[in-house]
XYZ file of C-alpha atoms in Angstrom:
523
model
C 51.375 238.428 -90.457
C 49.641 235.061 -89.983
C 47.907 233.818 -93.125
C 44.116 233.930 -93.038
C 43.976 230.350 -94.328
C 46.023 229.134 -91.350
C 43.673 230.878 -88.925
C 40.553 229.554 -90.668
C 41.846 225.969 -90.703
C 42.868 226.154 -87.046
C 39.414 227.438 -86.154
C 37.729 224.782 -88.295
C 39.735 221.995 -86.663
C 38.944 223.179 -83.152
C 35.277 223.670 -84.044
C 35.019 220.190 -85.553
C 36.602 218.465 -82.555
C 34.558 220.558 -80.094
C 31.285 219.828 -81.886
C 32.061 216.103 -81.937
C 33.026 216.161 -78.264
C 29.877 218.032 -77.337
C 27.776 215.224 -78.782
C 28.835 213.105 -75.790
C 29.052 215.668 -72.978
C 25.364 216.614 -72.474
C 24.251 212.989 -72.185
C 26.973 212.252 -69.620
C 25.952 215.268 -67.536
C 22.251 214.500 -67.839
C 22.053 210.768 -67.247
C 24.181 210.628 -64.118
C 21.627 212.397 -61.888
C 18.878 210.159 -63.216
C 20.968 207.193 -62.080
C 21.135 208.798 -58.624
C 17.334 209.123 -58.578
C 16.745 205.546 -59.702
C 19.214 204.035 -57.265
C 17.867 206.174 -54.414
C 14.405 204.706 -54.994
C 15.949 201.212 -55.004
C 17.715 201.828 -51.688
C 14.555 203.264 -50.109
C 12.085 200.648 -51.407
C 14.215 197.569 -52.016
C 12.292 197.027 -55.284
C 14.762 195.273 -57.559
C 13.336 196.794 -60.743
C 14.855 200.145 -59.719
C 18.242 198.478 -59.353
C 17.834 197.008 -62.835
C 16.943 200.458 -64.169
C 20.098 201.917 -62.614
C 22.265 199.156 -64.061
C 20.726 199.243 -67.551
C 20.739 203.015 -68.038
C 24.152 203.074 -66.354
C 25.458 200.758 -69.067
C 24.419 203.237 -71.764
C 25.878 206.061 -69.667
C 29.211 204.200 -69.465
C 29.449 203.737 -73.239
C 28.833 207.449 -73.761
C 31.292 208.470 -71.025
C 34.151 206.405 -72.461
C 33.853 207.973 -75.894
C 33.390 211.450 -74.421
C 36.687 211.147 -72.551
C 38.458 210.029 -75.717
C 37.313 213.064 -77.688
C 37.885 215.482 -74.787
C 41.552 214.636 -74.298
C 42.503 215.527 -77.878
C 40.463 218.719 -77.616
C 42.535 219.999 -74.670
C 45.810 219.096 -76.407
C 44.921 221.471 -79.237
C 45.532 224.472 -77.001
C 49.204 223.565 -77.097
C 49.434 222.290 -80.665
C 47.198 224.687 -82.615
C 46.888 227.694 -80.286
C 50.387 228.052 -78.861
C 50.421 231.854 -78.664
C 47.051 231.802 -76.930
C 48.453 229.327 -74.382
C 51.504 231.547 -73.862
C 49.469 234.741 -73.597
C 46.817 233.563 -71.099
C 48.052 230.148 -69.961
C 48.541 231.133 -66.323
C 44.859 232.076 -66.087
C 43.147 229.688 -68.488
C 45.239 226.719 -67.364
C 44.351 227.069 -63.670
C 40.685 225.954 -63.845
C 41.577 223.185 -66.315
C 44.244 221.871 -63.936
C 41.791 221.990 -61.027
C 39.232 220.173 -63.178
C 41.675 217.339 -63.755
C 42.754 217.077 -60.109
C 39.438 217.708 -58.369
C 36.766 216.486 -60.766
C 38.019 214.125 -63.461
C 39.884 211.810 -61.085
C 36.864 211.703 -58.761
C 34.506 211.054 -61.639
C 36.668 208.337 -63.207
C 37.290 206.544 -59.894
C 33.608 206.546 -58.979
C 32.623 205.285 -62.432
C 34.889 202.266 -61.933
C 33.314 201.585 -58.537
C 29.839 202.090 -60.012
C 30.267 199.289 -62.526
C 32.351 196.863 -60.463
C 31.016 197.543 -56.990
C 27.519 196.076 -57.135
C 28.556 192.840 -55.381
C 31.302 194.429 -53.270
C 29.503 197.366 -51.684
C 26.355 197.673 -49.602
C 23.295 199.397 -51.080
C 24.049 202.640 -49.275
C 27.742 202.567 -50.153
C 26.971 202.017 -53.830
C 24.444 204.851 -53.807
C 27.139 207.103 -52.313
C 29.444 206.080 -55.178
C 26.757 207.014 -57.719
C 26.199 210.335 -55.983
C 29.931 211.150 -55.980
C 30.090 210.159 -59.653
C 27.371 212.731 -60.363
C 29.171 215.374 -58.290
C 32.435 214.706 -60.141
C 30.719 214.989 -63.523
C 29.187 218.333 -62.630
C 32.433 219.641 -61.087
C 34.164 218.809 -64.365
C 31.626 220.909 -66.215
C 31.967 223.716 -63.658
C 35.727 224.189 -64.023
C 35.692 223.854 -67.796
C 32.953 226.463 -68.033
C 34.830 228.753 -65.639
C 37.718 228.621 -68.113
C 35.398 229.226 -71.056
C 33.489 231.933 -69.205
C 36.750 233.799 -68.667
C 37.318 233.752 -72.426
C 33.918 235.392 -72.831
C 34.343 237.889 -69.978
C 38.022 238.223 -68.909
C 37.699 239.435 -65.312
C 40.292 239.125 -62.533
C 43.262 239.579 -64.874
C 45.260 242.289 -66.607
C 48.048 242.602 -69.150
C 51.593 243.036 -67.823
C 54.053 244.856 -70.047
C 56.876 243.270 -68.057
C 55.979 239.688 -68.979
C 54.051 240.564 -72.165
C 51.216 238.278 -71.038
C 47.898 238.394 -69.254
C 48.299 237.675 -65.545
C 45.738 236.733 -62.928
C 45.020 239.403 -60.328
C 41.999 237.870 -58.568
C 41.434 234.095 -58.651
C 38.019 234.364 -56.988
C 36.858 236.917 -59.538
C 37.650 234.318 -62.212
C 35.791 231.595 -60.295
C 32.716 233.720 -59.564
C 32.670 235.394 -62.971
C 28.931 236.039 -63.626
C 29.300 234.877 -67.221
C 30.897 231.584 -66.146
C 28.286 230.906 -63.474
C 25.417 231.626 -65.884
C 26.989 229.394 -68.531
C 27.452 226.582 -66.016
C 23.879 226.428 -64.759
C 22.485 226.858 -68.271
C 24.773 224.215 -69.806
C 24.269 221.563 -67.134
C 20.505 222.114 -67.266
C 20.666 221.532 -71.021
C 22.593 218.327 -70.277
C 19.901 217.232 -67.821
C 17.258 217.802 -70.499
C 19.341 215.761 -72.939
C 19.606 212.816 -70.544
C 15.893 212.979 -69.802
C 14.998 213.029 -73.507
C 17.257 210.026 -74.130
C 15.554 207.939 -71.436
C 12.080 209.197 -72.385
C 12.535 208.382 -76.075
C 13.895 204.875 -75.564
C 11.265 204.101 -72.919
C 8.597 205.287 -75.373
C 9.947 202.851 -77.958
C 9.608 199.979 -75.471
C 6.043 201.037 -74.686
C 5.145 201.273 -78.376
C 6.544 197.753 -78.846
C 4.650 196.518 -75.792
C 7.744 195.075 -74.118
C 9.177 195.422 -70.618
C 6.157 197.553 -69.731
C 6.756 198.040 -65.999
C 10.431 198.829 -66.539
C 9.610 201.279 -69.346
C 6.747 202.978 -67.463
C 8.968 203.705 -64.466
C 11.783 204.970 -66.667
C 9.300 207.113 -68.613
C 7.948 208.564 -65.367
C 11.387 209.501 -64.034
C 12.438 211.004 -67.385
C 9.237 213.028 -67.730
C 9.518 214.596 -64.262
C 13.273 215.175 -64.456
C 12.985 216.486 -68.018
C 10.215 218.943 -67.167
C 12.229 220.399 -64.284
C 15.364 220.489 -66.451
C 13.865 222.199 -69.485
C 12.176 224.793 -67.259
C 15.611 225.443 -65.744
C 17.144 225.748 -69.214
C 14.617 228.412 -70.179
C 14.821 230.377 -66.918
C 18.616 230.162 -66.737
C 18.866 230.939 -70.434
C 17.202 234.240 -69.602
C 19.914 234.852 -66.979
C 22.574 233.912 -69.509
C 21.059 236.421 -71.924
C 21.326 239.105 -69.276
C 25.036 238.404 -68.673
C 25.641 238.514 -72.434
C 23.910 241.886 -72.556
C 26.200 243.138 -69.812
C 29.534 241.720 -71.024
C 29.133 241.160 -74.783
C 26.881 243.766 -76.326
C 28.147 242.901 -79.790
C 26.913 239.323 -79.450
C 23.541 240.513 -78.146
C 23.083 242.884 -81.089
C 24.029 240.158 -83.594
C 21.642 237.646 -81.978
C 18.796 240.115 -82.395
C 19.842 241.464 -85.818
C 19.607 244.868 -84.103
C 21.301 247.183 -86.568
C 20.071 250.427 -85.000
C 19.812 251.341 -81.326
C 16.114 251.316 -80.457
C 14.368 253.255 -77.699
C 14.269 251.475 -74.343
C 12.873 248.999 -73.623
C 13.931 247.353 -76.892
C 11.593 244.903 -78.644
C 12.504 241.263 -79.248
C 12.669 240.314 -82.921
C 10.872 237.001 -83.530
C 11.753 236.646 -87.219
C 13.356 238.960 -89.752
C 14.557 239.181 -93.318
C 18.202 240.096 -92.798
C 20.067 242.088 -95.433
C 23.725 241.909 -94.423
C 24.934 243.681 -97.548
C 22.986 246.824 -96.647
C 23.216 246.157 -92.892
C 19.499 246.314 -92.239
C 16.411 244.122 -91.963
C 14.037 244.233 -94.903
C 11.197 243.360 -92.520
C 10.827 242.012 -88.992
C 8.219 240.771 -86.540
C 8.740 242.110 -83.027
C 7.432 241.682 -79.479
C 7.512 245.082 -77.741
C 9.653 245.563 -74.610
C 10.740 241.932 -74.254
C 14.382 242.258 -75.375
C 14.917 245.247 -73.117
C 13.618 243.309 -70.127
C 15.739 240.250 -70.948
C 18.915 242.132 -71.811
C 18.888 244.926 -69.230
C 16.342 243.995 -66.503
C 14.962 247.509 -66.862
C 12.596 249.589 -68.985
C 14.920 252.581 -69.297
C 18.321 251.174 -70.312
C 19.078 250.998 -74.038
C 20.651 248.042 -75.845
C 23.099 249.471 -78.407
C 22.658 248.484 -82.038
C 25.359 247.198 -84.360
C 26.050 250.573 -86.000
C 26.534 252.285 -82.651
C 28.768 249.455 -81.427
C 30.908 249.632 -84.559
C 31.360 253.372 -84.159
C 32.532 252.909 -80.551
C 34.830 250.053 -81.610
C 36.410 252.240 -84.268
C 37.287 254.778 -81.587
C 38.779 251.981 -79.479
C 40.870 250.774 -82.430
C 42.292 254.265 -82.877
C 43.107 254.461 -79.152
C 44.489 250.915 -79.396
C 47.107 252.142 -81.874
C 48.451 254.403 -79.130
C 48.506 251.450 -76.690
C 50.373 249.228 -79.165
C 52.970 251.943 -79.821
C 53.506 252.497 -76.091
C 53.888 248.749 -75.589
C 56.472 248.529 -78.368
C 58.433 251.310 -76.663
C 58.256 249.460 -73.326
C 59.491 246.254 -74.942
C 62.646 248.108 -75.975
C 62.950 250.331 -72.882
C 61.241 248.824 -69.817
C 61.926 251.884 -67.648
C 60.524 254.493 -70.025
C 58.286 256.487 -67.637
C 56.424 258.353 -70.367
C 55.636 255.125 -72.252
C 54.391 253.570 -68.997
C 52.069 256.478 -68.403
C 50.680 256.346 -71.939
C 50.271 252.588 -71.837
C 48.422 252.647 -68.512
C 46.060 255.246 -69.925
C 45.272 253.290 -73.119
C 45.876 249.641 -72.189
C 42.137 248.861 -72.000
C 42.082 249.302 -75.793
C 45.228 247.284 -76.518
C 43.269 244.323 -77.911
C 41.443 246.573 -80.368
C 44.735 247.944 -81.633
C 45.969 244.372 -82.132
C 43.039 243.748 -84.505
C 44.939 245.792 -87.082
C 47.778 243.252 -87.159
C 45.532 241.042 -89.267
C 46.154 243.550 -92.078
C 49.444 245.329 -91.288
C 52.566 244.438 -89.334
C 53.024 248.013 -88.141
C 49.766 249.459 -86.796
C 50.975 252.955 -87.692
C 50.578 251.977 -91.348
C 46.861 251.391 -90.894
C 44.865 253.583 -93.287
C 41.269 254.675 -92.586
C 40.108 251.847 -94.878
C 42.096 249.279 -92.881
C 40.723 250.677 -89.632
C 37.227 250.303 -91.101
C 37.989 246.678 -91.996
C 39.101 245.987 -88.438
C 35.975 247.744 -87.176
C 33.734 245.554 -89.338
C 35.553 242.471 -88.043
C 34.364 243.240 -84.517
C 30.839 242.043 -85.360
C 30.256 238.400 -86.432
C 27.951 237.597 -89.339
C 24.417 238.260 -88.179
C 22.373 235.712 -90.175
C 23.866 232.482 -88.714
C 23.748 233.956 -85.209
C 20.148 235.127 -85.526
C 18.705 231.879 -86.895
C 20.840 229.485 -84.827
C 19.567 231.161 -81.677
C 15.943 230.975 -82.762
C 16.103 227.324 -83.773
C 17.701 226.541 -80.391
C 14.969 228.419 -78.500
C 12.229 226.853 -80.645
C 13.521 223.364 -79.844
C 13.622 224.292 -76.156
C 9.942 225.233 -76.117
C 9.025 222.118 -78.138
C 10.756 219.995 -75.479
C 8.917 221.932 -72.758
C 5.599 221.032 -74.392
C 6.594 217.367 -74.727
C 7.871 216.967 -71.162
C 4.783 218.772 -69.802
C 2.412 216.426 -71.608
C 4.518 213.393 -70.728
C 4.528 214.353 -67.045
C 0.766 214.993 -67.092
C 0.196 211.579 -68.679
C 2.156 209.881 -65.888
C -0.052 211.577 -63.277
C -3.082 210.152 -65.043
C -1.350 206.768 -65.500
C -2.073 207.021 -69.183
C 1.281 207.204 -70.948
C 0.753 203.742 -72.464
C -2.659 204.827 -73.793
C -1.348 207.702 -75.907
C 0.619 206.264 -78.864
C 0.852 209.749 -80.446
C 2.693 211.032 -77.365
C 5.074 208.068 -77.400
C 5.794 208.544 -81.103
C 6.388 212.263 -80.542
C 8.817 211.457 -77.746
C 10.643 208.997 -79.996
C 10.998 211.453 -82.867
C 12.196 214.218 -80.528
C 15.284 212.213 -79.538
C 17.749 214.338 -81.617
C 16.268 217.675 -80.473
C 18.406 218.344 -77.365
C 21.628 217.510 -79.215
C 20.750 219.907 -82.019
C 19.888 222.601 -79.472
C 23.140 222.037 -77.535
C 25.278 222.202 -80.673
C 23.551 225.411 -81.749
C 24.065 226.850 -78.266
C 27.777 226.120 -78.480
C 27.908 227.737 -81.937
C 26.127 230.875 -80.744
C 28.457 231.237 -77.752
C 31.727 230.633 -79.605
C 31.086 232.073 -83.063
C 29.436 235.069 -81.426
C 32.716 235.852 -79.632
C 34.618 236.372 -82.881
C 36.972 237.993 -83.785
C 38.274 237.370 -80.266
C 39.813 234.363 -78.581
C 39.681 236.353 -75.331
C 36.848 238.822 -75.719
C 38.234 242.348 -76.168
C 41.765 241.226 -75.275
C 43.345 238.799 -77.756
C 42.263 238.562 -81.415
C 41.843 235.078 -82.872
C 44.268 235.708 -85.723
C 47.077 236.298 -83.204
C 46.360 233.165 -81.134
C 47.334 230.391 -83.524
C 50.502 228.313 -83.652
C 53.010 228.692 -86.449
C 51.971 225.590 -88.399
C 51.970 224.724 -92.068
C 48.664 224.694 -93.921
C 49.336 221.161 -95.177
C 49.833 219.838 -91.645
C 46.507 221.358 -90.646
C 44.750 219.785 -93.609
C 46.239 216.418 -92.654
C 45.394 216.641 -88.956
C 41.894 217.969 -89.699
C 41.183 215.040 -92.002
C 42.610 212.637 -89.420
C 40.474 214.043 -86.619
C 37.301 213.961 -88.684
C 37.874 210.348 -89.748
C 38.822 209.235 -86.225
C 35.940 211.057 -84.541
C 33.472 209.804 -87.140
C 34.582 206.247 -86.397
C 34.085 206.887 -82.676
C 30.629 208.328 -83.341
C 29.685 205.280 -85.415
C 30.945 202.987 -82.648
C 28.938 204.956 -80.077
C 25.752 204.785 -82.120
C 26.224 201.094 -82.876
C 26.700 200.206 -79.201
C 23.903 202.489 -78.025
C 21.436 201.114 -80.571
C 22.505 197.536 -79.862
C 21.969 197.734 -76.100
C 18.891 199.951 -76.397
C 17.294 197.309 -78.651
C 18.250 194.572 -76.201
C 16.763 196.594 -73.371
C 16.948 195.425 -69.764
C 17.209 191.896 -71.119
C 20.909 192.697 -71.646
C 21.298 192.427 -67.847
C 20.570 188.676 -68.051
C 18.449 188.654 -64.905
C 15.747 186.408 -66.274
C 13.107 189.042 -65.547
C 12.783 190.766 -68.920
C 12.054 190.241 -72.593
C 14.684 189.261 -75.153
C 16.619 186.900 -72.898
C 16.548 183.111 -72.583
C 13.809 181.816 -70.296
C 16.260 179.563 -68.436
C 18.594 182.446 -67.496
C 19.572 182.353 -63.853
C 18.700 185.636 -62.136
C 21.795 187.686 -61.332
C 22.249 190.430 -58.777
C 18.756 189.805 -57.425
């Protein structure tokens, strides 16, 4: 059996690198379309201030992109170094969208980014705008294929286990691509990235307006960010509802944990706003509910029930017991591939194979599993409720706070009064961290809520890790944290430096904080 410490350290290392990487990703996704908008206005109007906006915000985008790539490369390598059995077990399926992402999206994105920065004097206005547009397309295609891979981990469609190869094998590529969970995650995640980019531009533009510098530049940037941010955060909320529906369909355990729903409630189930959660007794001491709302979100009906945690556990226990039969039949097939009776039994019970494998956390031979061990495996099938419940609510609360801010900011631009409302500008400035916090919590809810599975219902996490020493994991974890922290400090230093300089960093002679005798460039 794999030691629990090895599994926990492997999970911690992947979580740490993923959380660091996801600090850079949303801003990259979000800012690129704002660059398209700004440059489109420049091409249509010929007003040079829009070109300066594209170049200045593009500079901050480039800093963020470079450090995002650096952290992303090491993240993908971990599938081979820390999760070798996972890569062996599902590599043919999981690796396909990642390979397509590299060939179709990353190369396009990287090439266009080079042309974006070095093509201003070498390309016509229209050609450069096309480059910016293709850069945005490449960025979003990258997100699409990565989220298709991740969506398959959440809802493993288009594949089945083969006893002949002892691995999962793809049966329907298009089912993997059009997986409802993956599609919902994609639109929700990229919308969250758009909101992040908009908040970044809105906050920094607000700082310029509060300082009374580069007013026309800041007002235009504020206006674009307010409109784009309002549309984006509305999309996040609407598409988050769709994402909730797909979770209710494919991952009922996660849905029940998010809602701290211990008992199955009559349809349509209420949504729990806040609750005092008692995990020891597996109940809520008290709760504040909105009638019907959870049933409508989770089932799109008023008659379909959402199962509670106790009901789910009882069903999972039955699946674990049936999974023992599947594991035994598979062991027989490993020794005798042509055993017709074992084939028949395995085909009948193979849907529960993953649940039987949960027992291998406690016993090498699943036949040695006592009722107490089966109960332990059953309890493992539900993640801890408290962190899931509150992470989700903080994320949603931040989403609605951003909706209020973007709505007021957009309204102020219609009235041409954003510079006359210092309270709004200060609010926008202080809200700068909000989308990052919400994105990190969203990632936590999605990934922690999948436990104890690497592939939901198929491959337990404790079976997925590489055979590494605990000391090597401690060393690599410390190395990653130090290295990524240095990168984060570098990112923040460069971002703050150029944000403080503002458009004066372009050295055009048209803005504050640059020498008066500067010769205009790229006019």
